[in-house]
PDB file of C-alpha atoms in Angstrom:
ATOM      1  CA  UNK A   1     -28.775  24.163  55.043  1.00 34.00           C
ATOM      2  CA  UNK A   2     -31.919  23.025  56.955  1.00 35.00           C
ATOM      3  CA  UNK A   3     -33.462  21.089  54.512  1.00 40.00           C
ATOM      4  CA  UNK A   4     -32.902  17.622  55.983  1.00 39.00           C
ATOM      5  CA  UNK A   5     -36.153  17.315  57.411  1.00 39.00           C
ATOM      6  CA  UNK A   6     -38.028  17.778  54.469  1.00 43.00           C
ATOM      7  CA  UNK A   7     -35.859  15.834  52.229  1.00 45.00           C
ATOM      8  CA  UNK A   8     -35.691  12.827  54.707  1.00 42.00           C
ATOM      9  CA  UNK A   9     -39.491  12.805  54.635  1.00 43.00           C
ATOM     10  CA  UNK A  10     -40.300  12.889  50.933  1.00 49.00           C
ATOM     11  CA  UNK A  11     -37.595  10.915  49.456  1.00 46.00           C
ATOM     12  CA  UNK A  12     -37.808   8.099  52.038  1.00 45.00           C
ATOM     13  CA  UNK A  13     -41.275   7.934  52.057  1.00 47.00           C
ATOM     14  CA  UNK A  14     -41.656   8.021  48.256  1.00 50.00           C
ATOM     15  CA  UNK A  15     -39.048   5.231  47.688  1.00 51.00           C
ATOM     16  CA  UNK A  16     -36.326   7.821  46.464  1.00 51.00           C
ATOM     17  CA  UNK A  17     -34.004   7.138  49.477  1.00 56.00           C
ATOM     18  CA  UNK A  18     -31.237   5.314  47.253  1.00 66.00           C
ATOM     19  CA  UNK A  19     -31.378   7.675  44.295  1.00 65.00           C
ATOM     20  CA  UNK A  20     -28.463   9.887  43.990  1.00 84.00           C
ATOM     21  CA  UNK A  21     -29.165  13.588  43.611  1.00 89.00           C
ATOM     22  CA  UNK A  22     -27.257  16.657  42.474  1.00 93.00           C
ATOM     23  CA  UNK A  23     -27.737  19.997  44.635  1.00 93.00           C
ATOM     24  CA  UNK A  24     -28.209  22.958  42.518  1.00 94.00           C
ATOM     25  CA  UNK A  25     -26.417  25.919  43.490  1.00 93.00           C
ATOM     26  CA  UNK A  26     -28.727  29.096  44.158  1.00 88.00           C
ATOM     27  CA  UNK A  27     -27.298  31.929  41.851  1.00 91.00           C
ATOM     28  CA  UNK A  28     -29.790  34.566  42.496  1.00 87.00           C
ATOM     29  CA  UNK A  29     -27.981  37.784  44.204  1.00 89.00           C
ATOM     30  CA  UNK A  30     -31.645  38.888  45.559  1.00 88.00           C
ATOM     31  CA  UNK A  31     -31.477  39.602  49.123  1.00 86.00           C
ATOM     32  CA  UNK A  32     -34.806  38.562  51.024  1.00 85.00           C
ATOM     33  CA  UNK A  33     -35.918  41.285  53.290  1.00 90.00           C
ATOM     34  CA  UNK A  34     -39.237  40.242  54.469  1.00 91.00           C
ATOM     35  CA  UNK A  35     -38.927  39.509  58.405  1.00 90.00           C
ATOM     36  CA  UNK A  36     -41.146  36.681  58.063  1.00 86.00           C
ATOM     37  CA  UNK A  37     -39.212  34.896  55.723  1.00 90.00           C
ATOM     38  CA  UNK A  38     -35.791  35.420  57.586  1.00 89.00           C
ATOM     39  CA  UNK A  39     -35.700  31.967  59.223  1.00 92.00           C
ATOM     40  CA  UNK A  40     -36.335  30.027  56.014  1.00 93.00           C
ATOM     41  CA  UNK A  41     -33.738  27.850  54.147  1.00 92.00           C
ATOM     42  CA  UNK A  42     -33.972  26.797  50.679  1.00 92.00           C
ATOM     43  CA  UNK A  43     -32.438  23.971  48.536  1.00 93.00           C
ATOM     44  CA  UNK A  44     -32.790  22.890  44.690  1.00 95.00           C
ATOM     45  CA  UNK A  45     -32.033  19.365  43.786  1.00 95.00           C
ATOM     46  CA  UNK A  46     -31.950  17.176  40.670  1.00 94.00           C
ATOM     47  CA  UNK A  47     -32.530  13.563  41.123  1.00 92.00           C
ATOM     48  CA  UNK A  48     -30.885  11.189  38.808  1.00 90.00           C
ATOM     49  CA  UNK A  49     -34.078  10.162  37.482  1.00 89.00           C
ATOM     50  CA  UNK A  50     -34.777  13.679  36.404  1.00 92.00           C
ATOM     51  CA  UNK A  51     -37.054  14.704  39.034  1.00 93.00           C
ATOM     52  CA  UNK A  52     -36.618  18.532  40.186  1.00 95.00           C
ATOM     53  CA  UNK A  53     -37.436  19.430  43.436  1.00 96.00           C
ATOM     54  CA  UNK A  54     -37.570  22.673  45.563  1.00 96.00           C
ATOM     55  CA  UNK A  55     -37.181  22.246  49.408  1.00 96.00           C
ATOM     56  CA  UNK A  56     -38.211  25.132  51.814  1.00 96.00           C
ATOM     57  CA  UNK A  57     -37.494  24.469  55.761  1.00 95.00           C
ATOM     58  CA  UNK A  58     -39.388  26.938  57.774  1.00 96.00           C
ATOM     59  CA  UNK A  59     -39.128  26.456  61.735  1.00 94.00           C
ATOM     60  CA  UNK A  60     -42.361  28.535  62.061  1.00 93.00           C
ATOM     61  CA  UNK A  61     -44.615  26.435  59.515  1.00 95.00           C
ATOM     62  CA  UNK A  62     -47.858  25.927  60.998  1.00 94.00           C
ATOM     63  CA  UNK A  63     -48.321  22.852  58.719  1.00 96.00           C
ATOM     64  CA  UNK A  64     -46.263  21.102  55.895  1.00 97.00           C
ATOM     65  CA  UNK A  65     -47.323  21.079  52.322  1.00 98.00           C
ATOM     66  CA  UNK A  66     -46.358  19.646  48.947  1.00 97.00           C
ATOM     67  CA  UNK A  67     -47.187  20.437  45.362  1.00 98.00           C
ATOM     68  CA  UNK A  68     -46.708  18.405  42.495  1.00 98.00           C
ATOM     69  CA  UNK A  69     -46.650  19.785  38.849  1.00 98.00           C
ATOM     70  CA  UNK A  70     -46.700  17.512  35.518  1.00 97.00           C
ATOM     71  CA  UNK A  71     -45.569  19.093  32.440  1.00 97.00           C
ATOM     72  CA  UNK A  72     -48.577  17.705  30.642  1.00 97.00           C
ATOM     73  CA  UNK A  73     -52.315  19.099  30.469  1.00 98.00           C
ATOM     74  CA  UNK A  74     -55.413  19.411  28.184  1.00 97.00           C
ATOM     75  CA  UNK A  75     -53.183  20.207  25.066  1.00 97.00           C
ATOM     76  CA  UNK A  76     -52.246  16.512  25.211  1.00 97.00           C
ATOM     77  CA  UNK A  77     -55.694  15.206  24.992  1.00 97.00           C
ATOM     78  CA  UNK A  78     -56.456  12.583  22.676  1.00 96.00           C
ATOM     79  CA  UNK A  79     -59.038  13.707  19.789  1.00 93.00           C
ATOM     80  CA  UNK A  80     -61.218  10.924  20.806  1.00 95.00           C
ATOM     81  CA  UNK A  81     -61.754  11.917  24.238  1.00 97.00           C
ATOM     82  CA  UNK A  82     -61.373  15.705  25.069  1.00 96.00           C
ATOM     83  CA  UNK A  83     -60.956  16.135  28.854  1.00 97.00           C
ATOM     84  CA  UNK A  84     -58.834  13.092  29.378  1.00 98.00           C
ATOM     85  CA  UNK A  85     -56.218  15.018  31.494  1.00 98.00           C
ATOM     86  CA  UNK A  86     -58.751  16.551  33.452  1.00 98.00           C
ATOM     87  CA  UNK A  87     -60.802  13.296  34.335  1.00 98.00           C
ATOM     88  CA  UNK A  88     -57.334  11.728  35.242  1.00 98.00           C
ATOM     89  CA  UNK A  89     -56.875  14.467  37.570  1.00 98.00           C
ATOM     90  CA  UNK A  90     -59.896  13.572  39.246  1.00 98.00           C
ATOM     91  CA  UNK A  91     -59.251   9.981  39.291  1.00 98.00           C
ATOM     92  CA  UNK A  92     -56.063   9.987  40.894  1.00 98.00           C
ATOM     93  CA  UNK A  93     -57.595  10.884  44.119  1.00 97.00           C
ATOM     94  CA  UNK A  94     -59.870   7.637  44.039  1.00 98.00           C
ATOM     95  CA  UNK A  95     -57.749   5.081  45.439  1.00 97.00           C
ATOM     96  CA  UNK A  96     -53.899   3.323  44.791  1.00 97.00           C
ATOM     97  CA  UNK A  97     -52.664   0.013  45.201  1.00 97.00           C
ATOM     98  CA  UNK A  98     -51.433   0.570  48.820  1.00 96.00           C
ATOM     99  CA  UNK A  99     -54.671   2.740  49.880  1.00 97.00           C
ATOM    100  CA  UNK A 100     -57.352   1.365  47.944  1.00 98.00           C
ATOM    101  CA  UNK A 101     -60.328   2.920  49.381  1.00 97.00           C
ATOM    102  CA  UNK A 102     -61.752   5.597  47.078  1.00 97.00           C
ATOM    103  CA  UNK A 103     -62.138   8.265  49.739  1.00 96.00           C
ATOM    104  CA  UNK A 104     -59.229   7.447  51.972  1.00 97.00           C
ATOM    105  CA  UNK A 105     -56.981  10.210  51.053  1.00 98.00           C
ATOM    106  CA  UNK A 106     -59.373  13.122  51.535  1.00 97.00           C
ATOM    107  CA  UNK A 107     -60.577  11.531  54.868  1.00 98.00           C
ATOM    108  CA  UNK A 108     -57.147  11.181  56.040  1.00 98.00           C
ATOM    109  CA  UNK A 109     -56.458  14.969  55.225  1.00 98.00           C
ATOM    110  CA  UNK A 110     -59.767  15.959  56.909  1.00 97.00           C
ATOM    111  CA  UNK A 111     -58.720  13.897  60.061  1.00 98.00           C
ATOM    112  CA  UNK A 112     -55.279  15.756  60.181  1.00 98.00           C
ATOM    113  CA  UNK A 113     -56.559  19.228  59.451  1.00 98.00           C
ATOM    114  CA  UNK A 114     -55.142  19.003  55.948  1.00 98.00           C
ATOM    115  CA  UNK A 115     -56.558  20.239  52.536  1.00 97.00           C
ATOM    116  CA  UNK A 116     -55.823  19.111  48.925  1.00 97.00           C
ATOM    117  CA  UNK A 117     -56.665  20.611  45.497  1.00 97.00           C
ATOM    118  CA  UNK A 118     -55.617  20.225  41.708  1.00 98.00           C
ATOM    119  CA  UNK A 119     -56.147  21.692  38.346  1.00 97.00           C
ATOM    120  CA  UNK A 120     -55.483  20.958  34.881  1.00 98.00           C
ATOM    121  CA  UNK A 121     -54.157  23.683  32.654  1.00 97.00           C
ATOM    122  CA  UNK A 122     -53.337  23.642  28.860  1.00 97.00           C
ATOM    123  CA  UNK A 123     -49.548  22.230  29.645  1.00 97.00           C
ATOM    124  CA  UNK A 124     -49.556  21.421  33.189  1.00 97.00           C
ATOM    125  CA  UNK A 125     -51.419  19.376  35.818  1.00 98.00           C
ATOM    126  CA  UNK A 126     -50.897  20.448  39.441  1.00 98.00           C
ATOM    127  CA  UNK A 127     -51.716  18.614  42.631  1.00 98.00           C
ATOM    128  CA  UNK A 128     -51.443  20.235  46.099  1.00 98.00           C
ATOM    129  CA  UNK A 129     -51.640  18.940  49.613  1.00 98.00           C
ATOM    130  CA  UNK A 130     -51.310  20.424  53.178  1.00 98.00           C
ATOM    131  CA  UNK A 131     -51.337  18.527  56.381  1.00 98.00           C
ATOM    132  CA  UNK A 132     -50.486  18.681  60.115  1.00 98.00           C
ATOM    133  CA  UNK A 133     -46.612  18.153  60.148  1.00 96.00           C
ATOM    134  CA  UNK A 134     -46.889  15.221  62.685  1.00 96.00           C
ATOM    135  CA  UNK A 135     -48.749  13.297  59.902  1.00 97.00           C
ATOM    136  CA  UNK A 136     -46.595  14.704  56.923  1.00 96.00           C
ATOM    137  CA  UNK A 137     -44.909  11.459  56.258  1.00 95.00           C
ATOM    138  CA  UNK A 138     -47.936   9.096  55.836  1.00 96.00           C
ATOM    139  CA  UNK A 139     -49.574  11.920  53.736  1.00 97.00           C
ATOM    140  CA  UNK A 140     -46.569  11.889  51.188  1.00 95.00           C
ATOM    141  CA  UNK A 141     -46.671   8.237  51.352  1.00 95.00           C
ATOM    142  CA  UNK A 142     -50.368   8.460  50.248  1.00 97.00           C
ATOM    143  CA  UNK A 143     -49.601  11.323  47.670  1.00 97.00           C
ATOM    144  CA  UNK A 144     -46.692   9.727  46.055  1.00 95.00           C
ATOM    145  CA  UNK A 145     -48.689   6.517  45.505  1.00 95.00           C
ATOM    146  CA  UNK A 146     -51.041   8.603  43.296  1.00 94.00           C
ATOM    147  CA  UNK A 147     -48.377   8.910  40.540  1.00 94.00           C
ATOM    148  CA  UNK A 148     -46.905   5.220  40.762  1.00 92.00           C
ATOM    149  CA  UNK A 149     -49.693   3.107  41.325  1.00 95.00           C
ATOM    150  CA  UNK A 150     -53.320   4.706  41.001  1.00 97.00           C
ATOM    151  CA  UNK A 151     -56.185   2.128  40.562  1.00 98.00           C
ATOM    152  CA  UNK A 152     -58.078   3.950  38.260  1.00 98.00           C
ATOM    153  CA  UNK A 153     -61.296   1.579  38.626  1.00 97.00           C
ATOM    154  CA  UNK A 154     -63.625   1.371  35.763  1.00 97.00           C
ATOM    155  CA  UNK A 155     -66.716   1.386  37.933  1.00 96.00           C
ATOM    156  CA  UNK A 156     -65.734   4.633  39.484  1.00 97.00           C
ATOM    157  CA  UNK A 157     -65.270   6.636  36.221  1.00 97.00           C
ATOM    158  CA  UNK A 158     -68.890   7.092  35.714  1.00 95.00           C
ATOM    159  CA  UNK A 159     -69.443   8.750  39.102  1.00 94.00           C
ATOM    160  CA  UNK A 160     -66.471  10.911  38.861  1.00 96.00           C
ATOM    161  CA  UNK A 161     -67.594  11.899  35.300  1.00 97.00           C
ATOM    162  CA  UNK A 162     -70.643  13.500  37.070  1.00 96.00           C
ATOM    163  CA  UNK A 163     -68.105  15.922  38.888  1.00 96.00           C
ATOM    164  CA  UNK A 164     -66.377  17.064  35.761  1.00 97.00           C
ATOM    165  CA  UNK A 165     -69.638  17.509  33.949  1.00 96.00           C
ATOM    166  CA  UNK A 166     -71.091  19.473  36.655  1.00 96.00           C
ATOM    167  CA  UNK A 167     -67.720  21.653  36.672  1.00 95.00           C
ATOM    168  CA  UNK A 168     -68.044  22.496  32.879  1.00 95.00           C
ATOM    169  CA  UNK A 169     -71.866  23.539  33.835  1.00 95.00           C
ATOM    170  CA  UNK A 170     -70.698  25.562  36.227  1.00 93.00           C
ATOM    171  CA  UNK A 171     -68.036  27.407  34.101  1.00 92.00           C
ATOM    172  CA  UNK A 172     -70.647  28.149  31.038  1.00 92.00           C
ATOM    173  CA  UNK A 173     -71.820  31.173  32.529  1.00 92.00           C
ATOM    174  CA  UNK A 174     -68.335  32.456  33.854  1.00 94.00           C
ATOM    175  CA  UNK A 175     -67.437  35.566  31.615  1.00 96.00           C
ATOM    176  CA  UNK A 176     -63.614  34.781  31.675  1.00 94.00           C
ATOM    177  CA  UNK A 177     -64.593  31.153  30.415  1.00 92.00           C
ATOM    178  CA  UNK A 178     -66.714  32.464  27.731  1.00 94.00           C
ATOM    179  CA  UNK A 179     -63.939  34.904  26.540  1.00 95.00           C
ATOM    180  CA  UNK A 180     -61.410  31.803  26.800  1.00 91.00           C
ATOM    181  CA  UNK A 181     -63.677  29.900  24.385  1.00 91.00           C
ATOM    182  CA  UNK A 182     -64.167  32.741  21.982  1.00 94.00           C
ATOM    183  CA  UNK A 183     -60.305  32.691  21.882  1.00 92.00           C
ATOM    184  CA  UNK A 184     -60.340  28.964  21.314  1.00 91.00           C
ATOM    185  CA  UNK A 185     -62.830  29.209  18.491  1.00 92.00           C
ATOM    186  CA  UNK A 186     -61.111  31.975  16.899  1.00 94.00           C
ATOM    187  CA  UNK A 187     -57.425  30.580  17.120  1.00 93.00           C
ATOM    188  CA  UNK A 188     -55.505  28.625  14.737  1.00 95.00           C
ATOM    189  CA  UNK A 189     -57.609  25.548  13.879  1.00 92.00           C
ATOM    190  CA  UNK A 190     -54.516  23.094  14.072  1.00 94.00           C
ATOM    191  CA  UNK A 191     -53.230  24.348  17.610  1.00 95.00           C
ATOM    192  CA  UNK A 192     -53.984  22.262  20.265  1.00 95.00           C
ATOM    193  CA  UNK A 193     -55.642  25.170  22.189  1.00 95.00           C
ATOM    194  CA  UNK A 194     -58.765  24.594  20.144  1.00 93.00           C
ATOM    195  CA  UNK A 195     -59.320  21.356  22.145  1.00 94.00           C
ATOM    196  CA  UNK A 196     -62.366  21.180  24.626  1.00 94.00           C
ATOM    197  CA  UNK A 197     -60.015  21.203  27.706  1.00 94.00           C
ATOM    198  CA  UNK A 198     -62.648  20.515  30.547  1.00 95.00           C
ATOM    199  CA  UNK A 199     -64.515  17.620  28.903  1.00 96.00           C
ATOM    200  CA  UNK A 200     -68.049  16.840  29.837  1.00 96.00           C
ATOM    201  CA  UNK A 201     -70.156  13.827  29.813  1.00 94.00           C
ATOM    202  CA  UNK A 202     -70.763  13.633  26.296  1.00 95.00           C
ATOM    203  CA  UNK A 203     -67.048  13.636  25.346  1.00 97.00           C
ATOM    204  CA  UNK A 204     -66.038  11.010  28.133  1.00 97.00           C
ATOM    205  CA  UNK A 205     -69.000   9.063  28.642  1.00 95.00           C
ATOM    206  CA  UNK A 206     -67.897   5.491  28.216  1.00 95.00           C
ATOM    207  CA  UNK A 207     -64.115   6.269  28.305  1.00 97.00           C
ATOM    208  CA  UNK A 208     -62.168   2.969  29.231  1.00 97.00           C
ATOM    209  CA  UNK A 209     -60.133   2.910  31.800  1.00 98.00           C
ATOM    210  CA  UNK A 210     -56.965   1.861  29.742  1.00 97.00           C
ATOM    211  CA  UNK A 211     -57.423   5.170  27.912  1.00 97.00           C
ATOM    212  CA  UNK A 212     -56.571   6.916  31.277  1.00 98.00           C
ATOM    213  CA  UNK A 213     -53.901   4.316  32.262  1.00 97.00           C
ATOM    214  CA  UNK A 214     -52.319   4.706  28.755  1.00 97.00           C
ATOM    215  CA  UNK A 215     -52.198   8.613  28.986  1.00 97.00           C
ATOM    216  CA  UNK A 216     -50.852   8.205  32.611  1.00 97.00           C
ATOM    217  CA  UNK A 217     -48.059   6.164  31.363  1.00 96.00           C
ATOM    218  CA  UNK A 218     -47.348   8.342  28.432  1.00 96.00           C
ATOM    219  CA  UNK A 219     -47.160  11.678  30.368  1.00 97.00           C
ATOM    220  CA  UNK A 220     -46.637  11.067  33.819  1.00 96.00           C
ATOM    221  CA  UNK A 221     -42.899  10.829  34.424  1.00 94.00           C
ATOM    222  CA  UNK A 222     -39.552  11.624  36.589  1.00 93.00           C
ATOM    223  CA  UNK A 223     -38.601  13.831  33.794  1.00 93.00           C
ATOM    224  CA  UNK A 224     -42.164  15.595  33.553  1.00 94.00           C
ATOM    225  CA  UNK A 225     -42.411  15.948  37.241  1.00 95.00           C
ATOM    226  CA  UNK A 226     -41.585  19.173  39.348  1.00 97.00           C
ATOM    227  CA  UNK A 227     -41.867  18.937  43.417  1.00 97.00           C
ATOM    228  CA  UNK A 228     -42.085  21.676  45.918  1.00 97.00           C
ATOM    229  CA  UNK A 229     -41.855  20.806  49.465  1.00 96.00           C
ATOM    230  CA  UNK A 230     -42.611  23.009  52.526  1.00 97.00           C
ATOM    231  CA  UNK A 231     -41.999  21.872  56.155  1.00 96.00           C
TER     232      UNK A 231
END
C-alpha cells in the first residue's frame, strides 16, 4: 500500500518512529466507485502505545492534512470551572516548549497556505490542520508538540478567555444553541450534559494554569487519541 509517505512523515516527526505498530486489516467489502477516489490508498494502524491512526495516500492531493480527535470533551469538565475543555482547546495553539511563540503556529500555517481549526464536543475534542505538502513535516512536528508539551502560560489565559467569552456571546442568539440549552435544562439533573459546555468569563475567570495542565494530563493520552493523515 502507498501509505509510506504519510507514515514516515508523522511517525518520524512526532517521535514515534521506533514504536511498534499493528496494521489493521480492512474487512469492508464495499467497492469505491467514485473516479476521483480511485488512486487513493488507505491504511489503518494501531500503535503499541494505543494510538489509532487512519492513513490516506492520494497522489493527486493538493495539500496535506491531519486531524486529531481526543476522546474527552465538555462532559468531563470539573464542576468548579465549566468550559475547561473548551479553554484548553484554545490554549494549545498558543505555544509549546519547542515552538514557544504564541502566534507561531498560526503564522507558520498562514505562510504556507495552511489552515487550522478545532472544536470541543461533549465527548470529543478535535483539532484539524492543512498545509502545503512541502511543509507538512514541520507542520506535523509543531502540531504533535501540542499534545506533549504545551506551555499553557498563565499570562495568556486572560486574553484567550476574551475569545471564549465572545464565542459564547455570539451563540446566545443562535436558535440551534437556544434549543440545545433548553434540552440541557430539561434533561436529567445529574447527567453531564447539564454542564455549561462553552464556558465564559464568569465561569473561567481566574482559572489557574495548573487546572488546565491537570485536565490535559488526565484526559489527553495515547489511548484516547485518534489520528487521520491525508497526504
